[in-house]
PDB file of C-alpha atoms in Angstrom:
ATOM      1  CA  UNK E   1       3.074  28.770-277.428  1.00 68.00           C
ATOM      2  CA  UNK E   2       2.154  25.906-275.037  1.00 68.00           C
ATOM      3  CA  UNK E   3       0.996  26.933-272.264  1.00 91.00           C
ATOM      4  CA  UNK E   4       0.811  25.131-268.548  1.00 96.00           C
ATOM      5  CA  UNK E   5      -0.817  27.561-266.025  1.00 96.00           C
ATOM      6  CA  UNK E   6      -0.717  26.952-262.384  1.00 96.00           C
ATOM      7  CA  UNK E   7      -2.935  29.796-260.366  1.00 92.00           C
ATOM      8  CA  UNK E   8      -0.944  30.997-257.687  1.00 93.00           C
ATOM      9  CA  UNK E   9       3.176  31.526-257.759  1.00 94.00           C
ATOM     10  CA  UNK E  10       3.297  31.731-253.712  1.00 96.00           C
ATOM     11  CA  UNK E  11       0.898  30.612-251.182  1.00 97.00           C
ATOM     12  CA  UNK E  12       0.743  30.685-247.617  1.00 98.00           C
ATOM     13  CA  UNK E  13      -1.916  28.505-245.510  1.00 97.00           C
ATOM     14  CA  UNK E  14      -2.316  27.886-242.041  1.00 97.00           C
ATOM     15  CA  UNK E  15      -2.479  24.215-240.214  1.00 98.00           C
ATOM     16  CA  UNK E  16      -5.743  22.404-240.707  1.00 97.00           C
ATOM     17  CA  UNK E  17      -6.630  24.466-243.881  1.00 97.00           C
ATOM     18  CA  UNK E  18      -8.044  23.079-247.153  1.00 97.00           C
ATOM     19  CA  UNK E  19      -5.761  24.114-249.805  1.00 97.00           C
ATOM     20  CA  UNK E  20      -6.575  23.785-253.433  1.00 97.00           C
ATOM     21  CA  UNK E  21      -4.146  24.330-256.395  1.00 98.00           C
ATOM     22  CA  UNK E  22      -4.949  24.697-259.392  1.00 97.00           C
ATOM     23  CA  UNK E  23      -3.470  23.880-262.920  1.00 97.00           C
ATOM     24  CA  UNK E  24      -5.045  24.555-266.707  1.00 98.00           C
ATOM     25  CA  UNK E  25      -3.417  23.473-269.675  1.00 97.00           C
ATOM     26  CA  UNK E  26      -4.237  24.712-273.119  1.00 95.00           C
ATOM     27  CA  UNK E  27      -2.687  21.833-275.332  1.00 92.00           C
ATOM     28  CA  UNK E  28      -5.181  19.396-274.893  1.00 93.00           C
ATOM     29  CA  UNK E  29      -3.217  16.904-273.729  1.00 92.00           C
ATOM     30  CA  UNK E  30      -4.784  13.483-271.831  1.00 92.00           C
ATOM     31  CA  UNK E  31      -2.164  13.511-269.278  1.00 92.00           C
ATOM     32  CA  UNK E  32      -1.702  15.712-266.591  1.00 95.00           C
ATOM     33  CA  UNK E  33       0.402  15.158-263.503  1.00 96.00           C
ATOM     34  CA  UNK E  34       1.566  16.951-260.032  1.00 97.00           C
ATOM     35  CA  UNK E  35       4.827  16.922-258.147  1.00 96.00           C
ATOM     36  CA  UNK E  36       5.786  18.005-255.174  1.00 96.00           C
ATOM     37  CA  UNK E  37       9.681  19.101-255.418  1.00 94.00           C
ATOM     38  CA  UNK E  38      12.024  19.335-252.086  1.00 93.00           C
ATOM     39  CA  UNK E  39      15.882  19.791-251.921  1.00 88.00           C
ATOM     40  CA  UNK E  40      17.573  16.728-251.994  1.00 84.00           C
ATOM     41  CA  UNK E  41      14.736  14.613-253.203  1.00 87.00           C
ATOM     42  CA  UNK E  42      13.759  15.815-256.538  1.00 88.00           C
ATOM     43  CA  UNK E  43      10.526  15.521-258.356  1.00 92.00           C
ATOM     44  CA  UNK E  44       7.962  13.118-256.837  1.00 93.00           C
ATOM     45  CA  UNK E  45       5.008  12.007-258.360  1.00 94.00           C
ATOM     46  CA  UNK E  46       1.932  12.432-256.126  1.00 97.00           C
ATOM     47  CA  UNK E  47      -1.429  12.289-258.705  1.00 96.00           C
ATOM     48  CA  UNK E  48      -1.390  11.979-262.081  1.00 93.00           C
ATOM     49  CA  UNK E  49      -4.629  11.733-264.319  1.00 95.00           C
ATOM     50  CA  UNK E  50      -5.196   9.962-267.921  1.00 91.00           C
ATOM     51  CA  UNK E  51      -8.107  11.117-268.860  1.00 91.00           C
ATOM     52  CA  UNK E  52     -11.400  13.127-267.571  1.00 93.00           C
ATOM     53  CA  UNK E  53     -12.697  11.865-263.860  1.00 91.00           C
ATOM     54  CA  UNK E  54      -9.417   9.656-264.195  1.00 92.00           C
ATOM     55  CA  UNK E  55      -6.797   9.345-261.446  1.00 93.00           C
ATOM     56  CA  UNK E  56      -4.127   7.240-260.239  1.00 93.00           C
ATOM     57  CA  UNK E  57      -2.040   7.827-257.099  1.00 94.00           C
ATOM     58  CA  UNK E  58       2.032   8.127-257.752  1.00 93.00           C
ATOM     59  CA  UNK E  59       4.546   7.880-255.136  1.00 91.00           C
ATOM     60  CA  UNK E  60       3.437   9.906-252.357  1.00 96.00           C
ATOM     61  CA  UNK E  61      -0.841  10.662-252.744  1.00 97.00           C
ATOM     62  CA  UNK E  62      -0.975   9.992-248.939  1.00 96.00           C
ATOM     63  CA  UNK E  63      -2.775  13.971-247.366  1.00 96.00           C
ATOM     64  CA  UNK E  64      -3.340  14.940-251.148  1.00 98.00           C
ATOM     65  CA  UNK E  65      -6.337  14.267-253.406  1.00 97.00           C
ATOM     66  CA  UNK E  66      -7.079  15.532-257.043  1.00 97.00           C
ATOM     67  CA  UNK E  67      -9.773  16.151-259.033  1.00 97.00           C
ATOM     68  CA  UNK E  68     -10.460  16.203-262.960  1.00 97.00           C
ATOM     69  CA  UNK E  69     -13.613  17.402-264.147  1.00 96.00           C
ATOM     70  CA  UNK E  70     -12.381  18.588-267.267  1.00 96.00           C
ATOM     71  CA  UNK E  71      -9.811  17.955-269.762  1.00 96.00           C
ATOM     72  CA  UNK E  72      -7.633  21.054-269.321  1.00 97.00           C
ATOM     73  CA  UNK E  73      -7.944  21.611-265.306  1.00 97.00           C
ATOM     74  CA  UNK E  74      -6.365  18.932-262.535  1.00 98.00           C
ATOM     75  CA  UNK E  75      -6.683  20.154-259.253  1.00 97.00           C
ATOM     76  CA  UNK E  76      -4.000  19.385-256.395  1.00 98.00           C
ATOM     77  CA  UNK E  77      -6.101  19.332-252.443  1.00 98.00           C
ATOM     78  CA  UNK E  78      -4.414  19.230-249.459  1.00 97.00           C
ATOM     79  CA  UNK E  79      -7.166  17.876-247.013  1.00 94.00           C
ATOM     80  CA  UNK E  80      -5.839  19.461-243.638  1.00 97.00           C
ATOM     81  CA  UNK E  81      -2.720  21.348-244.895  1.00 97.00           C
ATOM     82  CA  UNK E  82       0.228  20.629-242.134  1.00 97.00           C
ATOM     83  CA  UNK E  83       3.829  22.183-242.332  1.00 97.00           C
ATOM     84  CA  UNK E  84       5.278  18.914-243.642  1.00 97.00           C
ATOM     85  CA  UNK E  85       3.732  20.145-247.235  1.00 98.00           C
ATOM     86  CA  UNK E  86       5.386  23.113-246.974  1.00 98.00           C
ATOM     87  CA  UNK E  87       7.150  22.614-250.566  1.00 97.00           C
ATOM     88  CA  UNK E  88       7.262  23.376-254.339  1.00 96.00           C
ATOM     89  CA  UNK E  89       4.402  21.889-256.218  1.00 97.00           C
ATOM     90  CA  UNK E  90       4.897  21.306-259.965  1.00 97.00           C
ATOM     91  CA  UNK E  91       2.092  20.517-262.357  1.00 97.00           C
ATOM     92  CA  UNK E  92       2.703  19.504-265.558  1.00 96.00           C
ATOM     93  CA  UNK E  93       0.592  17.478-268.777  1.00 95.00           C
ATOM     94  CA  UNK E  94       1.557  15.558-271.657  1.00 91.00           C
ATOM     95  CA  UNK E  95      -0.026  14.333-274.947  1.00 88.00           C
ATOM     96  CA  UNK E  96      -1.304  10.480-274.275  1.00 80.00           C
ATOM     97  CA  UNK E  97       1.401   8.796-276.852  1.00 70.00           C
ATOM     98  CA  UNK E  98       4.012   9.205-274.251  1.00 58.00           C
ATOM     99  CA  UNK E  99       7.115   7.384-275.773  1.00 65.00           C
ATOM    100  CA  UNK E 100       8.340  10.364-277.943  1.00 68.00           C
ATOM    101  CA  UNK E 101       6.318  13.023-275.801  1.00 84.00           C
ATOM    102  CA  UNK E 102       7.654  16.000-273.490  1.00 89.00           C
ATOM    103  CA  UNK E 103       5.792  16.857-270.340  1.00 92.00           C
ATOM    104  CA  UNK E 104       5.153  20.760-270.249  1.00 94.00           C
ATOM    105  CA  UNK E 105       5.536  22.211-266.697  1.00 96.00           C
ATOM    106  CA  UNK E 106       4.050  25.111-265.311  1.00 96.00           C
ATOM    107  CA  UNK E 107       5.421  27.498-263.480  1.00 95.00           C
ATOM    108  CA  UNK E 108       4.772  25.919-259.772  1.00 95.00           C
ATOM    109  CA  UNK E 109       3.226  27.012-257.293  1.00 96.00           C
ATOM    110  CA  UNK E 110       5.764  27.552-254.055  1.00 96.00           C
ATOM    111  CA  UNK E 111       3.616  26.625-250.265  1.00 97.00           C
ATOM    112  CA  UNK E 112       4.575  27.088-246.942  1.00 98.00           C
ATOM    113  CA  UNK E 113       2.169  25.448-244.267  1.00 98.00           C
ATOM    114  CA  UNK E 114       2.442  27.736-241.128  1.00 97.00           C
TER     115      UNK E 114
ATOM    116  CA  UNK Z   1      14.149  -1.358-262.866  1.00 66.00           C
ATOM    117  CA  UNK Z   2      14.156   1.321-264.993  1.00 76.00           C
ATOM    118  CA  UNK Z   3      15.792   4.353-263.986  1.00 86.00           C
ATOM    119  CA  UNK Z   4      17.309   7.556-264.824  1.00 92.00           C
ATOM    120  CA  UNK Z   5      20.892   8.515-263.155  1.00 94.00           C
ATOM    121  CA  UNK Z   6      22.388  11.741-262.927  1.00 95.00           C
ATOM    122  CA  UNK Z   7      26.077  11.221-261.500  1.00 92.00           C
ATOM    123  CA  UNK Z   8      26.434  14.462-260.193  1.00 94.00           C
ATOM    124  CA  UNK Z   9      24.369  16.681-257.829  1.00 94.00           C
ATOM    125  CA  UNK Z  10      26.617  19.548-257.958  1.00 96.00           C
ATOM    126  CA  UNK Z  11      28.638  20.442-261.039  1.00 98.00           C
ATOM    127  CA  UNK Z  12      31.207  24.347-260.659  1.00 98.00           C
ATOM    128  CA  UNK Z  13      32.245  25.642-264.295  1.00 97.00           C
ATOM    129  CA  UNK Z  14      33.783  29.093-264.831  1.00 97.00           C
ATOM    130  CA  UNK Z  15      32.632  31.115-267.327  1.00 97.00           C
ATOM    131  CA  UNK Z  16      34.105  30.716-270.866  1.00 97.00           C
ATOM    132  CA  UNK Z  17      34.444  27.167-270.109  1.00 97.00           C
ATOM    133  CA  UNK Z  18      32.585  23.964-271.353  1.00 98.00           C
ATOM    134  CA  UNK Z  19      29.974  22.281-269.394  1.00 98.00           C
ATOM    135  CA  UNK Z  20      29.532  18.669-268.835  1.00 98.00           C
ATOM    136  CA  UNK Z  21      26.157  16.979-267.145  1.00 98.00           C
ATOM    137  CA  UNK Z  22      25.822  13.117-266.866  1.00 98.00           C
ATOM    138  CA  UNK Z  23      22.765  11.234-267.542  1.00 96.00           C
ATOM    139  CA  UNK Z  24      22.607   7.382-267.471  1.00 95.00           C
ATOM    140  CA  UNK Z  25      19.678   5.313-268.194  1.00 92.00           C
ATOM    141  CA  UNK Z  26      18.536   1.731-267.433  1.00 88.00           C
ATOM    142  CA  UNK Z  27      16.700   0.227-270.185  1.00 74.00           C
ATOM    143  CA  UNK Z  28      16.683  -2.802-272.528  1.00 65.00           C
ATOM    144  CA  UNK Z  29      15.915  -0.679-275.283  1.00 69.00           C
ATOM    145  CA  UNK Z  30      16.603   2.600-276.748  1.00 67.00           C
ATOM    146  CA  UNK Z  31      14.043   4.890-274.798  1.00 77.00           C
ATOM    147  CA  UNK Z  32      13.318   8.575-274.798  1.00 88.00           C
ATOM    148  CA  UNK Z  33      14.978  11.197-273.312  1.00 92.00           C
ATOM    149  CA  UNK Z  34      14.829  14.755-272.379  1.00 94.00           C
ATOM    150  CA  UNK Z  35      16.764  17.577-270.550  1.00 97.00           C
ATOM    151  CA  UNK Z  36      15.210  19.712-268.421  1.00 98.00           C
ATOM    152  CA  UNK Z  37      16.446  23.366-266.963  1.00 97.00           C
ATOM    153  CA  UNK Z  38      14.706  24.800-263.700  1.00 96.00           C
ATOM    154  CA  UNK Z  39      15.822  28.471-262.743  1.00 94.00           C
ATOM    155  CA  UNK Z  40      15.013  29.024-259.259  1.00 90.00           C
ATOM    156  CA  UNK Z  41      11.513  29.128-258.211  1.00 86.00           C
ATOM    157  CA  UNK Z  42      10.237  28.357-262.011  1.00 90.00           C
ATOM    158  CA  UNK Z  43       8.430  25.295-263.387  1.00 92.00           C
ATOM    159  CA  UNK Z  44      11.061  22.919-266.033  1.00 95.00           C
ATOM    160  CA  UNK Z  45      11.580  24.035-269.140  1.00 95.00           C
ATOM    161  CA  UNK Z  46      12.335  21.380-272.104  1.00 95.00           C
ATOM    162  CA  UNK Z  47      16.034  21.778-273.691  1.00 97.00           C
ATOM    163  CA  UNK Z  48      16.249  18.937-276.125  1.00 95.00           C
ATOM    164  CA  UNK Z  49      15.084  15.674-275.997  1.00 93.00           C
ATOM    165  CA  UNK Z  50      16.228  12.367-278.105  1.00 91.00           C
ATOM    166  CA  UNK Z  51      13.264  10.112-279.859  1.00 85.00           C
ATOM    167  CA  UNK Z  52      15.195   7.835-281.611  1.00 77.00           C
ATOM    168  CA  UNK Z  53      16.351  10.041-284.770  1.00 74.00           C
ATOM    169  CA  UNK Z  54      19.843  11.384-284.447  1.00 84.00           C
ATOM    170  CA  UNK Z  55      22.144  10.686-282.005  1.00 88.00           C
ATOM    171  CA  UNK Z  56      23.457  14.049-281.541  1.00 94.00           C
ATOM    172  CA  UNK Z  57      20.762  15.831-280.099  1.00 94.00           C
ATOM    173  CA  UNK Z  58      20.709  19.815-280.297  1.00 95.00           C
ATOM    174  CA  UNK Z  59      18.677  21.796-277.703  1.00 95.00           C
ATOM    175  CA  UNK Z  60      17.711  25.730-276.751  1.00 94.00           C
ATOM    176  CA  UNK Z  61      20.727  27.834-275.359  1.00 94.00           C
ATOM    177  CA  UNK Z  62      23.549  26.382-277.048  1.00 96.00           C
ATOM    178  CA  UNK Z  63      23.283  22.786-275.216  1.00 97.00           C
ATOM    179  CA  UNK Z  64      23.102  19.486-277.326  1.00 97.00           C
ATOM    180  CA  UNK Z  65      23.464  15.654-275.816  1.00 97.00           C
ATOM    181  CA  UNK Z  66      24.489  12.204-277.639  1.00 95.00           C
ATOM    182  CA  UNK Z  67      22.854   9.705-277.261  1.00 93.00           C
ATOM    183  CA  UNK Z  68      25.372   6.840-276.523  1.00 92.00           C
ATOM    184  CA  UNK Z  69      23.280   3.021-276.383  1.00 89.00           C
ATOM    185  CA  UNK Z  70      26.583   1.322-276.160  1.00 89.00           C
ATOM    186  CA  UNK Z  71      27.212   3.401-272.819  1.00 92.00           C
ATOM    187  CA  UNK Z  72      23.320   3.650-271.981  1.00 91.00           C
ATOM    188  CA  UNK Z  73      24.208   7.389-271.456  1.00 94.00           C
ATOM    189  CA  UNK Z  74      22.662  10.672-272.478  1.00 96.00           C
ATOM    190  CA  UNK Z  75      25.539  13.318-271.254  1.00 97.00           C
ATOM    191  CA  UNK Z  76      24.458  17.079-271.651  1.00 98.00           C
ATOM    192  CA  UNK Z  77      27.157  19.489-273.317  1.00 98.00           C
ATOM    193  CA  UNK Z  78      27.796  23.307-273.622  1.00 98.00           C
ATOM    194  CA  UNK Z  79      31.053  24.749-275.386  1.00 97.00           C
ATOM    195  CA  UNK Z  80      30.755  27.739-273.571  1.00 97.00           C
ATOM    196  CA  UNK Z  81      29.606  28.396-269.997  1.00 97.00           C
ATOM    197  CA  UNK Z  82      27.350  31.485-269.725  1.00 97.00           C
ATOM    198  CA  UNK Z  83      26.766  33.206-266.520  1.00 97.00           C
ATOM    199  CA  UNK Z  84      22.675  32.853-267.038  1.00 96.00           C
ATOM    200  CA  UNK Z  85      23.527  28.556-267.140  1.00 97.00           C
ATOM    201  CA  UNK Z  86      23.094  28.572-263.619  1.00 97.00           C
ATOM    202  CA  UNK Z  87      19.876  26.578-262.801  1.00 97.00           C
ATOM    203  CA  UNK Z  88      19.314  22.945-261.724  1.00 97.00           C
ATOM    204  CA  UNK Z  89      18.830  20.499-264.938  1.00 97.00           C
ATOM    205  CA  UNK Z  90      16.979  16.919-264.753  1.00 97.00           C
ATOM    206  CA  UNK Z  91      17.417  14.333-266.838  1.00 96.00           C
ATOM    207  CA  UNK Z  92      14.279  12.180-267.457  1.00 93.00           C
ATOM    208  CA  UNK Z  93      12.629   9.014-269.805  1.00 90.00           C
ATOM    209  CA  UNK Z  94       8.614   8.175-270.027  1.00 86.00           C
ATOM    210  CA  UNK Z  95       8.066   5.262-267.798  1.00 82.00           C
ATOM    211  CA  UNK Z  96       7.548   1.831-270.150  1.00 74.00           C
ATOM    212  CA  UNK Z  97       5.849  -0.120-266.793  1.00 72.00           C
ATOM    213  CA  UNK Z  98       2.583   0.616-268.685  1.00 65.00           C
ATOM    214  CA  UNK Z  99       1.433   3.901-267.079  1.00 68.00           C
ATOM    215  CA  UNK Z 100       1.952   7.477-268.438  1.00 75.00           C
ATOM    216  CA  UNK Z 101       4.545   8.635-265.700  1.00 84.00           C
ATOM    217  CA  UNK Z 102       7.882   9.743-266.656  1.00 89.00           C
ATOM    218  CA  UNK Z 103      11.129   8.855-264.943  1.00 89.00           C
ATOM    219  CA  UNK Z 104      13.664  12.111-263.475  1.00 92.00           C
ATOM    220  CA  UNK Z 105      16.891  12.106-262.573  1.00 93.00           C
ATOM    221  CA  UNK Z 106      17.227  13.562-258.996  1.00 93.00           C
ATOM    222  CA  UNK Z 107      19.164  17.152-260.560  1.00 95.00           C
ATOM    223  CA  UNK Z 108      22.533  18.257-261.035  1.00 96.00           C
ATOM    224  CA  UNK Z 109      22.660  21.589-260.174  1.00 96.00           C
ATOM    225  CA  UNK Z 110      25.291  23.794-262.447  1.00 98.00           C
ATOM    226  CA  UNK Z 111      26.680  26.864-260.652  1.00 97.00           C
ATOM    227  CA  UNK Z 112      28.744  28.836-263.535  1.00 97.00           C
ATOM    228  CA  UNK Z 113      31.807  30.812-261.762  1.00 96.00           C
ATOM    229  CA  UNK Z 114      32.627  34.405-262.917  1.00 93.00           C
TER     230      UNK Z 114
END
Protein backbone atom coordinates (compact mmCIF):
# COMPACT_ATOMS: atom_id res chain seq x y z
CA UNK A 1 0.00 0.00 0.00
CA UNK A 2 1.30 3.51 -0.89
CA UNK A 3 2.21 5.17 1.66
CA UNK A 4 2.58 9.24 2.28
CA UNK A 5 3.74 9.89 5.91
CA UNK A 6 3.65 13.26 7.41
CA UNK A 7 5.33 13.22 11.19
CA UNK A 8 3.11 14.92 13.37
CA UNK A 9 -1.04 14.84 13.16
CA UNK A 10 -1.29 18.10 15.55
CA UNK A 11 1.19 20.66 16.39
CA UNK A 12 1.24 23.57 18.45
CA UNK A 13 4.15 26.35 18.22
CA UNK A 14 4.56 29.55 19.70
CA UNK A 15 5.25 33.08 17.73
CA UNK A 16 8.78 33.45 16.45
CA UNK A 17 9.41 29.62 16.51
CA UNK A 18 11.10 27.57 13.76
CA UNK A 19 8.75 24.94 12.80
CA UNK A 20 9.70 22.05 10.64
CA UNK A 21 7.29 19.45 9.09
CA UNK A 22 8.10 16.70 7.84
CA UNK A 23 6.86 14.32 5.00
CA UNK A 24 8.41 10.69 3.68
CA UNK A 25 7.05 8.93 0.91
CA UNK A 26 7.75 5.33 0.13
CA UNK A 27 6.73 5.18 -3.68
CA UNK A 28 9.57 6.72 -5.07
CA UNK A 29 7.99 9.20 -6.75
CA UNK A 30 10.03 12.56 -8.27
CA UNK A 31 7.38 14.84 -7.21
CA UNK A 32 6.51 15.89 -3.98
CA UNK A 33 4.44 18.91 -3.03
CA UNK A 34 2.92 20.88 0.19
CA UNK A 35 -0.34 22.68 0.74
CA UNK A 36 -1.54 24.62 3.14
CA UNK A 37 -5.55 24.08 3.33
CA UNK A 38 -7.99 26.87 5.03
CA UNK A 39 -11.87 27.02 4.94
CA UNK A 40 -13.05 28.76 2.14
CA UNK A 41 -9.89 28.73 0.15
CA UNK A 42 -9.03 25.23 -0.57
CA UNK A 43 -5.74 23.66 -1.35
CA UNK A 44 -2.87 26.08 -2.10
CA UNK A 45 0.26 25.23 -3.43
CA UNK A 46 3.17 26.65 -1.39
CA UNK A 47 6.58 24.36 -2.45
CA UNK A 48 6.67 21.72 -4.58
CA UNK A 49 9.97 19.78 -5.56
CA UNK A 50 10.90 17.72 -8.92
CA UNK A 51 13.61 16.11 -8.07
CA UNK A 52 16.51 15.85 -5.23
CA UNK A 53 17.90 19.55 -4.02
CA UNK A 54 15.02 20.71 -6.49
CA UNK A 55 12.41 23.34 -5.60
CA UNK A 56 10.08 25.68 -7.04
CA UNK A 57 7.85 28.11 -5.12
CA UNK A 58 3.80 27.68 -5.83
CA UNK A 59 1.29 30.15 -4.95
CA UNK A 60 1.99 31.27 -1.59
CA UNK A 61 6.10 30.25 -0.56
CA UNK A 62 6.24 33.77 1.02
CA UNK A 63 7.35 32.77 5.42
CA UNK A 64 7.85 29.05 4.19
CA UNK A 65 10.97 27.34 2.83
CA UNK A 66 11.60 23.57 1.95
CA UNK A 67 14.21 21.39 1.75
CA UNK A 68 14.98 18.05 -0.29
CA UNK A 69 17.93 16.19 0.49
CA UNK A 70 16.61 13.03 -0.45
CA UNK A 71 14.24 11.47 -2.73
CA UNK A 72 11.58 10.28 -0.26
CA UNK A 73 11.70 13.29 2.47
CA UNK A 74 10.50 17.18 1.58
CA UNK A 75 10.53 19.21 4.45
CA UNK A 76 7.93 22.19 5.02
CA UNK A 77 9.91 25.36 7.47
CA UNK A 78 8.19 28.02 8.80
CA UNK A 79 11.06 30.61 9.45
CA UNK A 80 9.41 32.63 12.43
CA UNK A 81 6.07 30.76 12.82
CA UNK A 82 3.20 33.64 13.34
CA UNK A 83 -0.60 32.86 13.97
CA UNK A 84 -1.48 33.68 10.36
CA UNK A 85 -0.05 29.91 9.60
CA UNK A 86 -2.16 28.60 11.93
CA UNK A 87 -3.73 26.00 9.27
CA UNK A 88 -3.87 22.45 7.79
CA UNK A 89 -0.76 21.52 5.94
CA UNK A 90 -1.06 18.76 3.31
CA UNK A 91 1.89 17.02 1.75
CA UNK A 92 1.53 14.96 -0.95
CA UNK A 93 4.02 13.25 -4.09
CA UNK A 94 3.44 11.98 -7.40
CA UNK A 95 5.28 9.82 -10.00
CA UNK A 96 7.14 12.42 -12.59
CA UNK A 97 4.80 11.38 -15.79
CA UNK A 98 2.09 13.50 -14.40
CA UNK A 99 -0.64 13.44 -17.18
CA UNK A 100 -2.27 10.08 -16.13
CA UNK A 101 -0.75 10.26 -12.47
CA UNK A 102 -2.60 10.62 -8.94
CA UNK A 103 -0.98 12.65 -6.22
CA UNK A 104 -0.97 10.53 -2.88
CA UNK A 105 -1.66 12.70 0.23
CA UNK A 106 -0.69 12.16 3.59
CA UNK A 107 -2.47 12.46 6.36
CA UNK A 108 -1.67 16.37 7.22
CA UNK A 109 -0.38 17.72 9.71
CA UNK A 110 -3.06 20.29 11.58
CA UNK A 111 -0.89 23.80 13.24
CA UNK A 112 -1.99 26.38 15.32
CA UNK A 113 0.57 29.34 15.82
CA UNK A 114 -0.14 30.71 19.39
CA UNK B 1 -6.53 29.47 -18.21
CA UNK B 2 -6.91 26.22 -17.19
CA UNK B 3 -9.03 25.50 -14.39
CA UNK B 4 -11.01 23.13 -12.45
CA UNK B 5 -14.74 24.23 -11.26
CA UNK B 6 -16.74 22.74 -8.71
CA UNK B 7 -20.33 24.46 -8.88
CA UNK B 8 -21.23 23.79 -5.56
CA UNK B 9 -19.60 24.39 -2.13
CA UNK B 10 -22.27 22.85 -0.18
CA UNK B 11 -24.33 19.93 -1.45
CA UNK B 12 -27.50 18.27 1.58
CA UNK B 13 -28.63 14.60 0.48
CA UNK B 14 -30.68 12.35 2.78
CA UNK B 15 -29.80 9.09 3.22
CA UNK B 16 -31.10 6.46 0.71
CA UNK B 17 -30.90 9.07 -1.82
CA UNK B 18 -28.52 9.68 -4.87
CA UNK B 19 -25.73 12.06 -4.78
CA UNK B 20 -24.73 14.49 -7.36
CA UNK B 21 -21.18 16.60 -7.31
CA UNK B 22 -20.24 18.94 -10.27
CA UNK B 23 -16.91 19.21 -11.74
CA UNK B 24 -16.15 21.38 -14.84
CA UNK B 25 -12.91 21.73 -16.51
CA UNK B 26 -11.23 24.26 -18.85
CA UNK B 27 -9.11 22.68 -21.34
CA UNK B 28 -8.56 22.40 -25.12
CA UNK B 29 -8.07 18.89 -24.80
CA UNK B 30 -9.23 15.91 -23.03
CA UNK B 31 -7.11 16.09 -19.70
CA UNK B 32 -6.98 14.01 -16.57
CA UNK B 33 -9.07 13.91 -13.84
CA UNK B 34 -9.51 12.72 -10.39
CA UNK B 35 -11.92 12.81 -7.35
CA UNK B 36 -10.77 13.30 -4.19
CA UNK B 37 -12.61 12.58 -0.57
CA UNK B 38 -11.20 14.38 2.67
CA UNK B 39 -12.91 13.23 6.05
CA UNK B 40 -12.29 15.77 8.55
CA UNK B 41 -8.88 16.35 9.73
CA UNK B 42 -7.40 13.53 7.17
CA UNK B 43 -5.09 13.95 4.17
CA UNK B 44 -7.25 13.24 0.37
CA UNK B 45 -7.86 10.07 -0.52
CA UNK B 46 -8.11 9.12 -4.45
CA UNK B 47 -11.78 7.83 -5.54
CA UNK B 48 -11.48 7.39 -9.25
CA UNK B 49 -9.82 9.22 -11.68
CA UNK B 50 -10.37 9.37 -15.73
CA UNK B 51 -7.04 8.95 -18.11
CA UNK B 52 -8.54 8.88 -21.23
CA UNK B 53 -9.95 5.12 -21.35
CA UNK B 54 -13.62 4.88 -20.58
CA UNK B 55 -15.84 7.45 -20.13
CA UNK B 56 -17.68 6.07 -17.31
CA UNK B 57 -15.34 6.10 -14.66
CA UNK B 58 -15.92 3.74 -11.50
CA UNK B 59 -14.29 4.66 -8.14
CA UNK B 60 -13.98 3.22 -4.25
CA UNK B 61 -17.33 3.42 -2.19
CA UNK B 62 -19.84 3.01 -4.73
CA UNK B 63 -19.06 6.49 -6.62
CA UNK B 64 -18.30 6.55 -10.47
CA UNK B 65 -18.09 9.94 -12.82
CA UNK B 66 -18.51 10.40 -16.81
CA UNK B 67 -16.51 11.98 -18.40
CA UNK B 68 -18.56 14.34 -20.71
CA UNK B 69 -15.89 16.43 -23.45
CA UNK B 70 -18.89 17.77 -25.20
CA UNK B 71 -19.93 19.44 -21.74
CA UNK B 72 -16.14 19.74 -20.50
CA UNK B 73 -17.63 18.17 -17.28
CA UNK B 74 -16.59 15.41 -14.93
CA UNK B 75 -19.88 15.16 -12.50
CA UNK B 76 -19.40 12.69 -9.48
CA UNK B 77 -22.41 10.15 -8.83
CA UNK B 78 -23.63 7.84 -5.96
CA UNK B 79 -27.03 5.79 -6.24
CA UNK B 80 -27.26 5.63 -2.74
CA UNK B 81 -26.32 8.16 -0.05
CA UNK B 82 -24.59 6.53 2.96
CA UNK B 83 -24.37 8.21 6.23
CA UNK B 84 -20.26 7.70 6.25
CA UNK B 85 -20.42 10.04 2.55
CA UNK B 86 -20.08 12.93 4.58
CA UNK B 87 -16.61 14.50 3.87
CA UNK B 88 -15.51 17.36 1.58
CA UNK B 89 -14.56 16.00 -2.14
CA UNK B 90 -12.17 18.01 -4.70
CA UNK B 91 -12.14 17.73 -8.04
CA UNK B 92 -8.69 18.19 -9.69
CA UNK B 93 -6.50 17.87 -13.34
CA UNK B 94 -2.40 17.88 -13.57
CA UNK B 95 -1.45 21.31 -14.64
CA UNK B 96 -0.34 21.21 -18.68
CA UNK B 97 1.57 24.96 -18.16
CA UNK B 98 4.72 22.76 -18.13
CA UNK B 99 5.29 22.21 -14.38
CA UNK B 100 4.25 19.14 -12.29
CA UNK B 101 1.44 20.95 -10.20
CA UNK B 102 -2.01 19.77 -10.31
CA UNK B 103 -5.11 21.91 -10.56
CA UNK B 104 -8.17 21.50 -7.44
CA UNK B 105 -11.38 22.47 -7.42
CA UNK B 106 -12.03 24.66 -4.29
CA UNK B 107 -14.47 21.51 -2.50
CA UNK B 108 -17.96 20.73 -2.35
CA UNK B 109 -18.63 19.62 0.84
CA UNK B 110 -21.52 16.69 1.00
CA UNK B 111 -23.43 16.58 4.31
CA UNK B 112 -25.70 13.24 4.02
CA UNK B 113 -29.08 13.83 6.18
CA UNK B 114 -30.43 10.94 8.36
Amino acid sequence: DVKVTQSSRYLVKRTGEKVFLECVQDMDHENMFWYRQDPGLGLRLIYFSYDVKMKEKGDIPEGYSVSREKKERFSLILESASTNQTSMYLCASSQKYRFATEAFFGQGTRLTVV
Amino acid sequence: AQSVTQLDSHVSVSEGTPVLLRCNYSSSYSPSLFWYVQHPNKGLQLLLKYTSAATLVKGINGFEAEFKKSETSFHLTKPSAHMSDAAEYFCARPSTSGTYKYIFGTGTRLKVLA
